[in-house]
XYZ file of C-alpha atoms in Angstrom:
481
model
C 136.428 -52.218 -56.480
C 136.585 -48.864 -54.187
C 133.956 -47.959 -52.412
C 132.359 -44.847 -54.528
C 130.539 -41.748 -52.860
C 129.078 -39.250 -55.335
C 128.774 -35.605 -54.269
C 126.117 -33.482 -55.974
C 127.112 -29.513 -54.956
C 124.563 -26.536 -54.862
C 125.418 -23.812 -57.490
C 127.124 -21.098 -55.336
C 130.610 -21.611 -54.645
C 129.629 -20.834 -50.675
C 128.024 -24.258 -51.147
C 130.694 -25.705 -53.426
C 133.753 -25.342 -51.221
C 132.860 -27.021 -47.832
C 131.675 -29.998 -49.759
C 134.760 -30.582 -51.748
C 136.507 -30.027 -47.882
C 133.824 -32.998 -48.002
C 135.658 -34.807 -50.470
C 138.729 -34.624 -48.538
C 137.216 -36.594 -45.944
C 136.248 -39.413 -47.632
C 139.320 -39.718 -49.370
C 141.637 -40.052 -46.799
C 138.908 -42.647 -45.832
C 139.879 -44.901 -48.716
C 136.559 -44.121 -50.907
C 136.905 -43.053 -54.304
C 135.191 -39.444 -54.621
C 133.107 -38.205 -57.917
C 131.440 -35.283 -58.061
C 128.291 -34.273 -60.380
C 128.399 -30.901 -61.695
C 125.596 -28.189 -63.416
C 127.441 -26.523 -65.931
C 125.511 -22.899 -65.383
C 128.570 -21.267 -66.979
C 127.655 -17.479 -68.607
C 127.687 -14.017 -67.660
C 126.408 -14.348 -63.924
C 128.260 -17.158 -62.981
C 131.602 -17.276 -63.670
C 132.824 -17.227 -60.351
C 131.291 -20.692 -59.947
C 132.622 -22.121 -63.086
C 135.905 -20.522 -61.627
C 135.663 -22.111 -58.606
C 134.624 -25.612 -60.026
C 137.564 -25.320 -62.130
C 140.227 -24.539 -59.206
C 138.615 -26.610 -57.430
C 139.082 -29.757 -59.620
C 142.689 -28.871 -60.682
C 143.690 -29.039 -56.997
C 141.957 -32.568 -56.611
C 143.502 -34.924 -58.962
C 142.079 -37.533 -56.806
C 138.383 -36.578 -57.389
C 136.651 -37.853 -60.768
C 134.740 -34.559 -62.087
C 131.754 -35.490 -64.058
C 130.054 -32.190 -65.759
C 126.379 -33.306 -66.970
C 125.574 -32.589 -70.693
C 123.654 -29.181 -71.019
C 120.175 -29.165 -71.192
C 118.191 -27.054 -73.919
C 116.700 -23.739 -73.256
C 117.519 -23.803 -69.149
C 115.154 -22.280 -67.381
C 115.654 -18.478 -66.202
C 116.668 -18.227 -62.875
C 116.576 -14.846 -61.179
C 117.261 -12.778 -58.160
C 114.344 -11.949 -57.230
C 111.783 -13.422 -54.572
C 110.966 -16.717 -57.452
C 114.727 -17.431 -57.394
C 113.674 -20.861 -55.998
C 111.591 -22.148 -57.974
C 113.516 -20.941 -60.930
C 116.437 -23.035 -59.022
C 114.656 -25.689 -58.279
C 112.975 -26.241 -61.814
C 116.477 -26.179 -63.325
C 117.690 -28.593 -61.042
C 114.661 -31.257 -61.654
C 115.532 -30.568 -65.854
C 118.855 -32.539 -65.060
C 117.195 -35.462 -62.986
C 117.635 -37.257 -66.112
C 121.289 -36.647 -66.599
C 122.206 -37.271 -62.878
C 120.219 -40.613 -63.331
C 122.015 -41.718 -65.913
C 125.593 -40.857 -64.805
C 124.074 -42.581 -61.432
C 123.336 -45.542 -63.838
C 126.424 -45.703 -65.786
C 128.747 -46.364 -62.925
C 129.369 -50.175 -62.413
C 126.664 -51.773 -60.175
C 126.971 -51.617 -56.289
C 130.440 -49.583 -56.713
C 128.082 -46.246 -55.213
C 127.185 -46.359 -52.176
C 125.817 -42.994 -51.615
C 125.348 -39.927 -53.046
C 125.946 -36.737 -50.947
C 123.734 -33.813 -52.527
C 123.509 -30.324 -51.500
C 120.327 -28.985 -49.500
C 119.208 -26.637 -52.235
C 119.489 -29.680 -54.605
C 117.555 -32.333 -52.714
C 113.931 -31.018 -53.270
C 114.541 -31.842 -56.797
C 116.802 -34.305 -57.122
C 116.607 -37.047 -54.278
C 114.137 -39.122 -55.945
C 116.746 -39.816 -58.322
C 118.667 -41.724 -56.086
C 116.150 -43.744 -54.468
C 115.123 -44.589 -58.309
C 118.823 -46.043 -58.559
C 118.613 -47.484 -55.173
C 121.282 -45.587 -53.619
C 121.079 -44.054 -50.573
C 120.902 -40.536 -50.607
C 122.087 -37.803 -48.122
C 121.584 -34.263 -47.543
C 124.577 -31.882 -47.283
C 123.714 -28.743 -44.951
C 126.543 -26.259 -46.113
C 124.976 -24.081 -43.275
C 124.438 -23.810 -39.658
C 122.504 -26.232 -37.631
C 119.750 -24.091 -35.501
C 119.188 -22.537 -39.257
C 118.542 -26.571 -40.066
C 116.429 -26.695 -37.047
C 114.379 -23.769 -37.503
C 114.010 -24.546 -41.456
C 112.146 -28.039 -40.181
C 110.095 -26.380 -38.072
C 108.761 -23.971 -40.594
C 105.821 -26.376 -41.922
C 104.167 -26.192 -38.601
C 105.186 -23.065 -36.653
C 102.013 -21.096 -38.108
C 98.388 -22.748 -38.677
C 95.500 -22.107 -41.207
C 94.135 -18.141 -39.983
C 97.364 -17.416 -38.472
C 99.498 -14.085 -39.540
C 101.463 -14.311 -42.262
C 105.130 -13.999 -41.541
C 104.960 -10.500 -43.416
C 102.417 -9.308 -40.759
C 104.245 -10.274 -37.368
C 107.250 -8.173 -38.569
C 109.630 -8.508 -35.653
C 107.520 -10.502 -33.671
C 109.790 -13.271 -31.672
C 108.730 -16.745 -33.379
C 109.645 -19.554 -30.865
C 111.598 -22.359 -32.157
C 112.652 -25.803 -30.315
C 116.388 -25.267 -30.202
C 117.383 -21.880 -31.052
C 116.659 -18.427 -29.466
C 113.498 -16.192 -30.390
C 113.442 -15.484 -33.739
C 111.724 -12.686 -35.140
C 109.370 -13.319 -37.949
C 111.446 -10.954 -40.165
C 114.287 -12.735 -39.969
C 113.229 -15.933 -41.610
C 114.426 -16.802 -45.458
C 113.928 -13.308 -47.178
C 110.587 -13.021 -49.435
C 109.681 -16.318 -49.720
C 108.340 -17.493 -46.903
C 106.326 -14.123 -46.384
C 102.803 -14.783 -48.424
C 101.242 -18.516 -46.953
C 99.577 -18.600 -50.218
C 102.324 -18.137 -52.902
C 103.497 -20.251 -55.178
C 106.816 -19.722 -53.628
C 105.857 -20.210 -50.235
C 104.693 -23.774 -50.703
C 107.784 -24.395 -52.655
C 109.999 -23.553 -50.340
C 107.766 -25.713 -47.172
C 108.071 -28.491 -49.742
C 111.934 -28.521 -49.881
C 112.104 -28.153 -46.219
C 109.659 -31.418 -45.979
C 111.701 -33.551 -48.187
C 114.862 -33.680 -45.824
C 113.113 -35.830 -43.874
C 112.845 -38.269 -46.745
C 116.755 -38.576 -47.100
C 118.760 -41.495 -45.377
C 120.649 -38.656 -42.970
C 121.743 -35.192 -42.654
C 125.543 -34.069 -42.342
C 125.840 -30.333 -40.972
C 128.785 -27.719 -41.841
C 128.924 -27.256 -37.897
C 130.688 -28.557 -34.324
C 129.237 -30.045 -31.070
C 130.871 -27.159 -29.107
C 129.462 -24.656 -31.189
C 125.608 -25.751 -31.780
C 125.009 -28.249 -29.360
C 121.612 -27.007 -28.143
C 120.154 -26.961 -31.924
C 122.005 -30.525 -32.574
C 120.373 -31.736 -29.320
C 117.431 -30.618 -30.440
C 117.246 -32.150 -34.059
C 117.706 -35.397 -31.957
C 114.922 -34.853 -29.690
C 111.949 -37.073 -30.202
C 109.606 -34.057 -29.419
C 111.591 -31.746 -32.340
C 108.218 -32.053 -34.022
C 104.647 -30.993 -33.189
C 103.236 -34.073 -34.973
C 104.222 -37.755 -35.437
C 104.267 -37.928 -39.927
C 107.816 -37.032 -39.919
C 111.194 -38.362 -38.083
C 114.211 -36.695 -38.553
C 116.894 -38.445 -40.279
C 120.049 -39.076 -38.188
C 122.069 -35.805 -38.169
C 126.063 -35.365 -38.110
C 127.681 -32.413 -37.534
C 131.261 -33.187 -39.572
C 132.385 -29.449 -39.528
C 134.262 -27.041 -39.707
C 134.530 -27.804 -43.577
C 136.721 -24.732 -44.654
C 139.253 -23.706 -46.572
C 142.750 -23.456 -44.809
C 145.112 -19.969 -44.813
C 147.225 -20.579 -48.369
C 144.411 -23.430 -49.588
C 143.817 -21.069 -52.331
C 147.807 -20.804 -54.188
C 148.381 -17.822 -56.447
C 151.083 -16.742 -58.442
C 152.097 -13.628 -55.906
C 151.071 -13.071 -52.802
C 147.913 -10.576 -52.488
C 149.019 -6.860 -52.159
C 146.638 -7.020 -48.863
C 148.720 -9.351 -47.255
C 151.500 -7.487 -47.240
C 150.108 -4.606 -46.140
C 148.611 -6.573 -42.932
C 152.391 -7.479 -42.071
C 153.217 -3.699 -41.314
C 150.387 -3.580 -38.881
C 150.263 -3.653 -35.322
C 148.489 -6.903 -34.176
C 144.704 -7.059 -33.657
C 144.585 -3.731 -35.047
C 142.556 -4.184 -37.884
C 138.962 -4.280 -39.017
C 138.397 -6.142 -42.183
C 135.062 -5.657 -44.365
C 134.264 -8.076 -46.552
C 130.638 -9.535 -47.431
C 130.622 -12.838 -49.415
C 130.877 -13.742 -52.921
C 127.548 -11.934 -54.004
C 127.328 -9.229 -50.966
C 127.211 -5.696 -52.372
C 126.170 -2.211 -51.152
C 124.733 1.170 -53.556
C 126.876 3.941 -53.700
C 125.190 5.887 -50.824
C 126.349 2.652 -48.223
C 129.532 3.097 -49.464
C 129.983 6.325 -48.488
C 128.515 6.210 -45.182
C 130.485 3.352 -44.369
C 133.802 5.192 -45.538
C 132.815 8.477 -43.383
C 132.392 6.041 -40.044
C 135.614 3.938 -40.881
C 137.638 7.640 -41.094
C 135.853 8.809 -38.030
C 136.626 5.731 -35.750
C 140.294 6.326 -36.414
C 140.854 2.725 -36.496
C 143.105 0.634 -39.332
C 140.889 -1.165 -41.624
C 141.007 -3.223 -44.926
C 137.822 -3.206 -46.921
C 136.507 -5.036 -49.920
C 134.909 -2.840 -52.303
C 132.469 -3.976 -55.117
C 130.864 -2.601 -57.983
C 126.837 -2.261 -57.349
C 125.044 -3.916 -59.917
C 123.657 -1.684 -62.714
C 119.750 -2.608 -63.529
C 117.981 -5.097 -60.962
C 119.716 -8.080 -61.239
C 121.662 -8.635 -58.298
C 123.366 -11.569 -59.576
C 124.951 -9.487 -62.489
C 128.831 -9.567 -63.033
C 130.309 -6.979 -60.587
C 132.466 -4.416 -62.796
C 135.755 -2.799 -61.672
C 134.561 -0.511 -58.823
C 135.228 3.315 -59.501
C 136.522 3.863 -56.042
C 137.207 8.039 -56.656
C 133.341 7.834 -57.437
C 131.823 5.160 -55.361
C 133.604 6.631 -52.063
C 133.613 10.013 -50.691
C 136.352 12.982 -52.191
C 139.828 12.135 -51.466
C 139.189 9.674 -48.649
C 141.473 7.248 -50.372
C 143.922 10.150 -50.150
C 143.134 11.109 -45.816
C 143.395 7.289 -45.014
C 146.910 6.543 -46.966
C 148.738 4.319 -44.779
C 145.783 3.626 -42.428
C 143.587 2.213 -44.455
C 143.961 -0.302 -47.621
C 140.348 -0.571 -49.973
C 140.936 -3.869 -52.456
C 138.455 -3.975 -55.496
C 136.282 -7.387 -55.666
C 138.570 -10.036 -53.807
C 140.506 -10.763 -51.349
C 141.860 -13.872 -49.602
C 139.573 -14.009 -46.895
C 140.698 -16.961 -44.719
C 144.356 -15.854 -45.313
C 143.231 -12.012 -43.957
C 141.082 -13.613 -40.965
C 143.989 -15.307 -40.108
C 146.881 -12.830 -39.874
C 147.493 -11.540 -36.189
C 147.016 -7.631 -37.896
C 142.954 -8.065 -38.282
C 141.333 -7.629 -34.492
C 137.519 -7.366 -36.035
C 135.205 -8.565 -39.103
C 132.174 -6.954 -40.702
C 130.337 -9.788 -42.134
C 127.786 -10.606 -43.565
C 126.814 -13.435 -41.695
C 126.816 -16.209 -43.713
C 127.627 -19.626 -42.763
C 131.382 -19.773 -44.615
C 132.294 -16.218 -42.845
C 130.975 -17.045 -39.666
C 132.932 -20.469 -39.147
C 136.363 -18.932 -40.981
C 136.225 -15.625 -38.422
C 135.735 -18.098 -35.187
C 138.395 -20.340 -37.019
C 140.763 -17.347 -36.822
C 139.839 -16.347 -33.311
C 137.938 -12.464 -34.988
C 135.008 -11.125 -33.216
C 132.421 -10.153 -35.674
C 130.266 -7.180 -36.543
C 127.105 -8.817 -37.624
C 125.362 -7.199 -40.938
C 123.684 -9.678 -42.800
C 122.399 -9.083 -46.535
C 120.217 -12.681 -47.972
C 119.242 -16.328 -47.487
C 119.444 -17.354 -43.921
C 121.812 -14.758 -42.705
C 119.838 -12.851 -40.418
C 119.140 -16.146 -38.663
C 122.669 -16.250 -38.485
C 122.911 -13.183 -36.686
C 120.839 -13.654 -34.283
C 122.439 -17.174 -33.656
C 126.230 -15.392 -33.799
C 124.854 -12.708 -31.027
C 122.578 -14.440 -28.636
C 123.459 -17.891 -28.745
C 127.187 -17.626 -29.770
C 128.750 -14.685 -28.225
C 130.806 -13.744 -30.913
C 129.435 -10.956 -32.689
C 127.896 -7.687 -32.259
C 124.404 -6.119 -34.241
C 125.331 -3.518 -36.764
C 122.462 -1.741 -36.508
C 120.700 -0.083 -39.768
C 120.668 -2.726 -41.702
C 116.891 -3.976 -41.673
C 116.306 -0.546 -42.332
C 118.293 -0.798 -45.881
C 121.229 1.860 -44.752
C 123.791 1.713 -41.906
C 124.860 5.180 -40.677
C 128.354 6.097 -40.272
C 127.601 6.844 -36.873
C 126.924 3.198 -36.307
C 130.011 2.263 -38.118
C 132.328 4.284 -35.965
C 130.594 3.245 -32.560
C 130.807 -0.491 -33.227
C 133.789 -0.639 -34.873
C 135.251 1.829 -31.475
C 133.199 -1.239 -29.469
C 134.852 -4.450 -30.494
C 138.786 -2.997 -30.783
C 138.452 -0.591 -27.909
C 135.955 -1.484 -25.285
C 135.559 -4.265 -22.380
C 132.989 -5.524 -24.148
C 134.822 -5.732 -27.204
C 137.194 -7.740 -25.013
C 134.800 -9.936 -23.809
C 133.774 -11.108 -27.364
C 137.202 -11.920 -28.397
C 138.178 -14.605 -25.606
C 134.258 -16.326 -26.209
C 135.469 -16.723 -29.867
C 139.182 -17.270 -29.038
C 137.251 -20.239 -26.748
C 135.161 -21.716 -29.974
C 138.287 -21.370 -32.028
C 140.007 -23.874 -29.465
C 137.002 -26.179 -29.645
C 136.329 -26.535 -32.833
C 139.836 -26.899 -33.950
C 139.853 -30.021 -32.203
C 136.644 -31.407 -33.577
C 138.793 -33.181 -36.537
C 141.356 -34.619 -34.207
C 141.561 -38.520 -33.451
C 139.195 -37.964 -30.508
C 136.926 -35.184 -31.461
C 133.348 -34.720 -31.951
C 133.456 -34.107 -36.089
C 135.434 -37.211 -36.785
C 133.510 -39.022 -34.184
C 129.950 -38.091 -35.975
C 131.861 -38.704 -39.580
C 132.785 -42.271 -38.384
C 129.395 -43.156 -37.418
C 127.871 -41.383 -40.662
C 130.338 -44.162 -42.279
C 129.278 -46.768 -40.008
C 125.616 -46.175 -40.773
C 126.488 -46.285 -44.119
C 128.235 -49.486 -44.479
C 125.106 -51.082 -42.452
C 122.663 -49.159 -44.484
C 124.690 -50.907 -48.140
C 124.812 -54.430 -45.748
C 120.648 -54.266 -45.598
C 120.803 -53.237 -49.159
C 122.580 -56.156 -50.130
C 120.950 -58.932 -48.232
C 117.400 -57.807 -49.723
């Protein structure tokens, strides 16, 4: 009987695709792959359900299990309770995943592989079974490494997060952060509900069998070092499960086949190389109207070539809402489309990201930092112009600009609106200036590295072999008690 790994994937397709990259892995390993999914399929999500179903199409090797619905599923917003709406849906199908856990034939699973942002909820299932259970980080390590240190960075009488503002927080591993800059909302009142919830979920890593990280040695190794430092810790309750980095897990240029090639793509093949700055900001990233426009004026004003994503704002408050088909003639300012003809190419919704990273045309990325972006413009050799919007991103940032090298602060965006003067100057910096320069052979360097991390030598499959290793020995002690 083949060895089976079950993968449990977060609900975001950001999540979703590095794991099934994941699933890849194992496969060519000689393990049979099957995957446990949340069927959250309505109006908000059917990118995900989109994704899931690409996804499984293009891996006829991978058994797709999709866990019966649960009744009345509890209401999970955009605001700062997101997670603990999350997290309460996830613990409503803890009975589900145990039985599908259950139903497989005995000893034939020997793990299961769940997302972070389901483990809080849903790793006491597997210990129930008696499977070992591991965590899947689909983002960057020194996040990881700050997010473990979060129980114990502030004490009992201490300012709230809230009130040090931009104060530098130091964290074993990573540069000074500033308090600001941590996960959004939720960690910003010590005595919310949400708070504690979100402590809680960082405190039940250390309760899985290991961690595997979306991330390379040559990229993080201070932060990886760190997680494997004895003294990570400020007290002696917790140990850190063994860590592997196994990335990059991301999609490859053409990974995602269509029917026709995207209009975009052509359009990069008539420019000059490196010329380019593409926008683009993640499968829920947005801006209002009066971004748009700003951003527009300082894209016209740098004089530079650029190809830019364009999404509908969400109407009402719910940023998770289904992004309509953009107005551009109203969303961007009179006749711009008209002055940058030929320049300048503005695609509504989608485009094919790792494809457009990848074409010698684009010379610069406005991102929005998060973990997928970051690794897919340093896969493609792009210096980045950093402008993070949720989750951990401004982490990211600050990771991608003092401890990378590979991206530049957009600045305005803390304040809620980017001038077009800011626009213009950065996007001048990167294409046009030494400094600019500079930033492009540090990433071109990274890109080398961590396109070797896979090969027969490298540090990815060398951290994925042990991960297997310690696996096999973990099922051997299993066994013999």
């Amino acid at each position: 009987m083949k060895k089976t790994v079950v993968l449990y994937p977060g609900l975001a397709v950001s999540h979703l695709v590095p794991m099934m990259q994941l699933a890849d892995a194992l496969l060519e390993q000689g393990y049979a792959v099957a995957v446990a999914i949340i069927d959250i399929t309505n109006e908000h999500n059917l990118a995900f359900a989109a994704a899931v179903d690409r996804v499984a199409a293009s891996k006829p090797s991978v058994t797709f299990h999709t866990l019966p619905r649960i009744q009345d599923p509890p209401v999970v917003t955009s605001d700062v309770r997101f997670l603990l709406g999350y997290s309460e849906l996830v613990r409503r199908y803890n009975v589900h995943l145990g039985e599908l856990l259950r139903s497989m034939p005995p000893r034939s699973v020997h793990a299961v592989i769940m997302d972070s942002s389901m483990s809080s909820a849903a790793l006491d299932v597997a210990k129930e079974v008696g499977i070992p259970a591991y965590i899947f980080v689909a983002w960057s390590a020194s996040a990881l490494a700050v997010s473990l240190q979060v129980p114990w960075i502030r004490t009992e009488g201490q300012l709230s997060f809230k009130e040090l503002g931009d104060s530098p927080l130091d964290f074993f591993g990573v540069p000074p952060i500033p308090a600001s800059h941590l996960f959004r909302e939720t960690l910003e009142d010590p005595k919310s509900e949400v708070y504690q919830a979100m402590v809680n979920s960082f405190c039940k890593y250390f309760e899985a069998n290991g961690i595997l990280v979306n991330t390379t040695d040559s990229l993080e190794a201070r932060a990886l070092g760190a997680l494997k430092e004895p003294r990570f810790l400020p007290r002696g309750e917790f140990t850190v499960p063994p860590v592997y980095s196994v990335g990059p897990l991301v999609e490859k240029a053409g990974e995602r086949t269509t029917k026709e090639q995207h209009e975009c793509l052509a359009w990069l093949d008539k420019q000059p190389e490196q010329s380019v700055v593409f926008l683009c900001f993640g499968s829920l990233g947005f801006h209002t109207e009066d971004q748009l426009k700003e951003i527009a004026t300082g894209l016209e004003r740098s004089g530079h070539r650029f190809l830019w994503v364009v999404r509908d704002p969400p109407r009402g408050n719910n940023s998770f809402a289904v992004y309509g088909e953009p107005d551009l003639d109203t969303l961007l300012p009179e006749r711009f489309l008209e002055r940058t003809n030929g320049r300048g190419l503005v695609v509504k919704r989608w485009a094919p990201q790792v494809g457009v990273l990848c074409h010698k045309a684009v010379g610069a990325f406005v991102t929005h930092c998060g973990w997928n972006s970051v690794q897919e413009g340093i896969m493609a050799g792009v210096p980045m112009l950093c402008w993070p919007l949720y989750a951990e991103q401004k982490m990211n940032k600050v990771f991608m600009v003092e401890e990378f090298g590979v991206g530049v602060d957009v600045v305005g965006w803390q304040q809620g609106l980017v001038k077009a003067e800011e626009v213009e100057v950065k996007v001048r910096l990167v294409l046009e200036s030494e400094q600019g320069e500079r930033l492009r052979a540090r990433v071109t360097s990274l890109k080398e590295a961590a396109a070797s991390a896979w090969e027969d030598a490298g540090s990815s499959r060398a951290a994925f072999g042990q991960f297997l290793l310690d696996l096999a020995n973990l099922g051997m002690e299993q066994g013999r008690a």
